[in-house]
Amino acid sequence: MIRTSGIHHITAIVNDPQVNFDFYSRVLGLRLVKKTINFDRPEVYHLYFGNESGDPGTIITFFPWPKLAKGRIGSGQVGTTSYIIPIGAMEFWKERLENEGIPFTFESRFNETYIQFNDPDGLQLELVERDVVSENNWSTDEIEQEHTIRGFGGATLYSAQPNQTVNVLENLLGMEFVTQEGDYLRFKTEASLGNVIDIKLSPSVRGLAGAGTIHHIAWRAKDEAELQEWRNRVETKGFQPTEVKDRNYFKALYFQETGGILFEIATDPPGFAVDEAPDELGTKLMLPSWFEAKRKELEEILPPIEVN
Ligand code: ZN
């Protein structure tokens, strides 16, 4: 039986691309690994942030739509995105958030302490100390190697039907149930990043898509052959997967699970170095070949992003 090894990426909707870039690259210290467009809405950017190479399990992506109305975080969405920081880095991040004037709270679950805060668009983020072997060699003037975010710890799902979503995680995606604590069920996968998925059991208000909400979560597939297997399996389980789409940096399919959350399954290869050298990732506007002819037009529509 095929199993996903964990989160591939998480994609959210925000308003201002500059505000988004400043927060994820400067405040959180992630690397912009790709500046491209939403292939389905080319007048909107698609920004990808991750570790130095944008490895699966580290990638958060955004559609910045400057004038889009705010959404509401709630059921049928991913609620909170968790990032791993090294053991001992919590104090650094607490001070950093304080210095940035970002309010935060602490939550404890499954014997771990999470520092929780919102990004400028209201997305719910948290950091947790975990001992992971995974390195992130991307450090900045403000965040040294010993404190850097390594990648996703996982995510908390706000399902409209938690028991149905449990079924999808276990019997479709092949995740392993760990334990329940109070309001949360915990699942895990085999990867070292993006491998801890919590389901919140108590009902949330109904989520509304819009700025400041997560659009979808993508799970890892090894390659294109496996993605075809996934497509059959999603169908066999009674869901309606899209055709396999070419996202340039991976191939992907999408389906809505019973709890209302949009799931994607995406291949690890080819990755972000397919059209830019590893040391130049994110420095230019990259377009898929089928949009190159429209480059000039698109560059005029897309708002400029100041990357320093
Ligand atoms: Zn996606």
Coordinates of N, CA, C and O in Angstrom, one line a residue, residues 43-109:
E43 N -2.6 36.6 -13.5 CA -2.5 38.0 -13.1 C -2.1 38.1 -11.6 O -1.9 39.2 -11.0
V44 N -2.1 36.9 -10.9 CA -1.8 36.8 -9.5 C -0.4 36.1 -9.3 O -0.2 35.1 -10.0
Y45 N 0.4 36.6 -8.4 CA 1.7 35.9 -8.2 C 1.4 34.6 -7.5 O 0.4 34.3 -6.9
H46 N 2.4 33.7 -7.6 CA 2.5 32.5 -6.7 C 3.9 32.6 -6.1 O 4.9 32.4 -6.8
L47 N 4.0 32.8 -4.8 CA 5.3 32.9 -4.1 C 5.5 31.7 -3.3 O 4.6 31.3 -2.6
Y48 N 6.7 31.1 -3.4 CA 7.0 29.9 -2.6 C 8.2 30.2 -1.7 O 9.2 30.7 -2.1
F49 N 8.0 29.9 -0.4 CA 9.1 30.1 0.6 C 9.4 28.8 1.2 O 8.5 28.0 1.5
G50 N 10.7 28.5 1.5 CA 11.0 27.2 2.1 C 12.4 27.3 2.7 O 13.0 28.4 3.0
N51 N 13.1 26.1 2.8 CA 14.5 26.1 3.2 C 15.3 26.4 2.0 O 14.8 26.8 0.9
E52 N 16.6 26.3 2.1 CA 17.5 26.8 1.0 C 17.1 26.2 -0.4 O 17.2 26.9 -1.4
S53 N 16.7 25.0 -0.4 CA 16.4 24.4 -1.8 C 14.9 24.2 -2.0 O 14.5 23.7 -3.0
G54 N 14.1 24.6 -1.0 CA 12.6 24.5 -1.1 C 12.2 23.0 -1.1 O 11.4 22.5 -1.9
D55 N 12.8 22.2 -0.2 CA 12.5 20.8 -0.1 C 11.1 20.6 0.3 O 10.5 21.3 1.1
P56 N 10.5 19.5 -0.2 CA 9.1 19.1 0.3 C 9.1 19.0 1.8 O 10.1 18.5 2.4
G57 N 8.1 19.5 2.4 CA 8.0 19.5 3.9 C 8.5 20.9 4.4 O 8.5 21.1 5.7
T58 N 8.9 21.8 3.6 CA 9.4 23.1 4.1 C 8.6 24.2 3.3 O 8.8 25.4 3.7
I59 N 7.8 23.9 2.3 CA 7.3 24.9 1.4 C 6.0 25.5 1.8 O 5.0 24.8 1.8
I60 N 5.9 26.8 2.0 CA 4.6 27.5 2.2 C 4.5 28.4 1.0 O 5.5 29.0 0.5
T61 N 3.4 28.4 0.4 CA 3.2 29.2 -0.9 C 2.0 30.1 -0.7 O 1.1 29.8 0.0
F62 N 2.0 31.2 -1.5 CA 1.0 32.2 -1.4 C 0.5 32.7 -2.7 O 1.3 32.9 -3.6
F63 N -0.8 32.9 -2.7 CA -1.5 33.7 -3.8 C -1.8 35.1 -3.2 O -2.8 35.2 -2.5
P64 N -1.0 36.1 -3.5 CA -1.3 37.4 -3.0 C -2.3 38.2 -3.9 O -1.9 38.5 -5.0
W65 N -3.5 38.3 -3.5 CA -4.5 39.1 -4.3 C -4.8 40.4 -3.5 O -5.5 40.4 -2.5
P66 N -4.2 41.5 -4.0 CA -4.3 42.7 -3.2 C -5.7 43.1 -2.8 O -5.8 43.6 -1.7
K67 N -6.7 43.0 -3.6 CA -8.0 43.5 -3.2 C -9.0 42.5 -2.8 O -10.1 42.8 -2.5
L68 N -8.6 41.2 -2.6 CA -9.5 40.2 -2.2 C -10.0 40.4 -0.8 O -9.2 40.7 0.1
A69 N -11.3 40.1 -0.6 CA -11.9 40.2 0.7 C -11.3 39.2 1.7 O -10.8 38.1 1.3
K70 N -11.2 39.6 3.0 CA -10.8 38.7 4.0 C -11.7 37.4 4.1 O -12.9 37.6 4.0
G71 N -11.1 36.3 4.3 CA -11.9 35.1 4.6 C -12.0 34.9 6.1 O -11.8 35.8 6.8
R72 N -12.4 33.7 6.5 CA -12.5 33.4 7.9 C -12.0 32.0 8.1 O -12.3 31.0 7.4
I73 N -11.1 31.9 9.1 CA -10.5 30.6 9.4 C -11.6 29.8 10.1 O -12.2 30.2 11.0
G74 N -11.8 28.5 9.6 CA -12.8 27.7 10.3 C -12.8 26.3 9.7 O -11.9 25.9 9.0
S75 N -13.9 25.6 9.9 CA -14.0 24.2 9.5 C -13.9 24.1 7.9 O -14.4 25.0 7.2
G76 N -13.4 23.0 7.5 CA -13.1 22.8 6.1 C -11.8 23.4 5.6 O -11.6 23.5 4.4
Q77 N -11.0 23.7 6.5 CA -9.7 24.3 6.2 C -8.6 23.8 7.1 O -8.8 23.2 8.1
V78 N -7.3 24.0 6.7 CA -6.2 23.8 7.6 C -6.2 25.0 8.5 O -6.3 26.2 8.0
G79 N -6.2 24.8 9.8 CA -6.3 25.9 10.8 C -5.0 26.5 11.1 O -4.8 27.7 11.0
T80 N -4.0 25.7 11.5 CA -2.7 26.2 12.0 C -1.6 25.5 11.3 O -1.6 24.3 11.1
T81 N -0.6 26.2 10.9 CA 0.6 25.7 10.3 C 1.7 25.7 11.3 O 2.0 26.7 11.9
S82 N 2.4 24.5 11.6 CA 3.4 24.4 12.6 C 4.8 24.4 11.9 O 5.0 23.7 10.9
Y83 N 5.7 25.1 12.5 CA 7.1 25.0 12.0 C 8.0 24.5 13.1 O 7.8 24.8 14.3
I84 N 9.1 23.8 12.7 CA 10.0 23.2 13.7 C 11.2 24.2 13.8 O 11.8 24.7 12.8
I85 N 11.6 24.5 15.1 CA 12.8 25.2 15.4 C 13.7 24.3 16.2 O 13.1 23.3 16.8
P86 N 15.0 24.5 16.2 CA 15.8 23.5 16.9 C 15.6 23.6 18.5 O 15.1 24.7 18.9
I87 N 15.9 22.6 19.2 CA 15.8 22.6 20.6 C 16.7 23.7 21.1 O 17.8 23.9 20.7
G88 N 16.1 24.5 22.0 CA 16.8 25.6 22.6 C 16.6 26.9 21.9 O 17.1 28.0 22.4
A89 N 15.8 26.9 20.8 CA 15.6 28.2 20.1 C 14.4 29.0 20.5 O 14.1 30.1 20.0
M90 N 13.6 28.4 21.4 CA 12.3 29.1 21.7 C 12.5 30.5 22.3 O 11.8 31.4 21.9
E91 N 13.5 30.6 23.1 CA 13.7 31.9 23.8 C 14.1 33.0 22.7 O 13.6 34.1 22.8
F92 N 14.9 32.6 21.8 CA 15.3 33.5 20.7 C 14.0 34.0 19.9 O 13.8 35.2 19.7
W93 N 13.1 33.0 19.6 CA 11.9 33.4 18.8 C 10.9 34.2 19.7 O 10.3 35.1 19.1
K94 N 10.9 33.9 21.0 CA 10.0 34.7 21.8 C 10.4 36.2 21.8 O 9.7 37.1 21.6
E95 N 11.8 36.3 22.0 CA 12.3 37.7 22.0 C 12.1 38.4 20.6 O 11.8 39.6 20.5
R96 N 12.3 37.6 19.6 CA 12.2 38.1 18.2 C 10.7 38.6 18.0 O 10.5 39.7 17.4
L97 N 9.8 37.8 18.4 CA 8.4 38.2 18.2 C 8.1 39.5 19.0 O 7.4 40.4 18.5
E98 N 8.6 39.5 20.2 CA 8.4 40.7 21.1 C 9.0 41.9 20.4 O 8.3 42.9 20.3
N99 N 10.2 41.8 19.9 CA 10.9 42.9 19.3 C 10.1 43.4 18.0 O 10.2 44.6 17.6
E100 N 9.5 42.5 17.3 CA 8.7 42.8 16.1 C 7.3 43.3 16.4 O 6.6 43.7 15.5
G101 N 7.0 43.3 17.7 CA 5.6 43.7 18.1 C 4.5 42.8 17.7 O 3.4 43.2 17.5
I102 N 4.9 41.5 17.6 CA 3.9 40.5 17.2 C 3.4 39.8 18.4 O 4.1 39.1 19.1
P103 N 2.1 39.9 18.7 CA 1.5 39.2 19.9 C 1.6 37.7 19.8 O 1.5 37.2 18.7
F104 N 1.8 37.0 20.9 CA 1.9 35.6 20.8 C 1.3 35.0 22.1 O 1.2 35.7 23.1
T105 N 1.0 33.7 22.0 CA 0.6 33.0 23.2 C 1.3 31.6 23.2 O 1.8 31.2 22.2
F106 N 1.2 30.9 24.3 CA 1.8 29.6 24.4 C 0.7 28.6 24.5 O -0.3 28.8 25.2
E107 N 0.8 27.5 23.8 CA -0.1 26.4 24.0 C 0.7 25.1 24.2 O 1.8 24.9 23.6
S108 N 0.1 24.2 25.1 CA 0.8 23.0 25.3 C -0.1 21.8 24.8 O -1.3 21.8 25.1
R109 N 0.4 21.0 24.0 CA -0.4 19.8 23.6 C 0.6 18.6 23.3 O 1.7 18.9 22.8

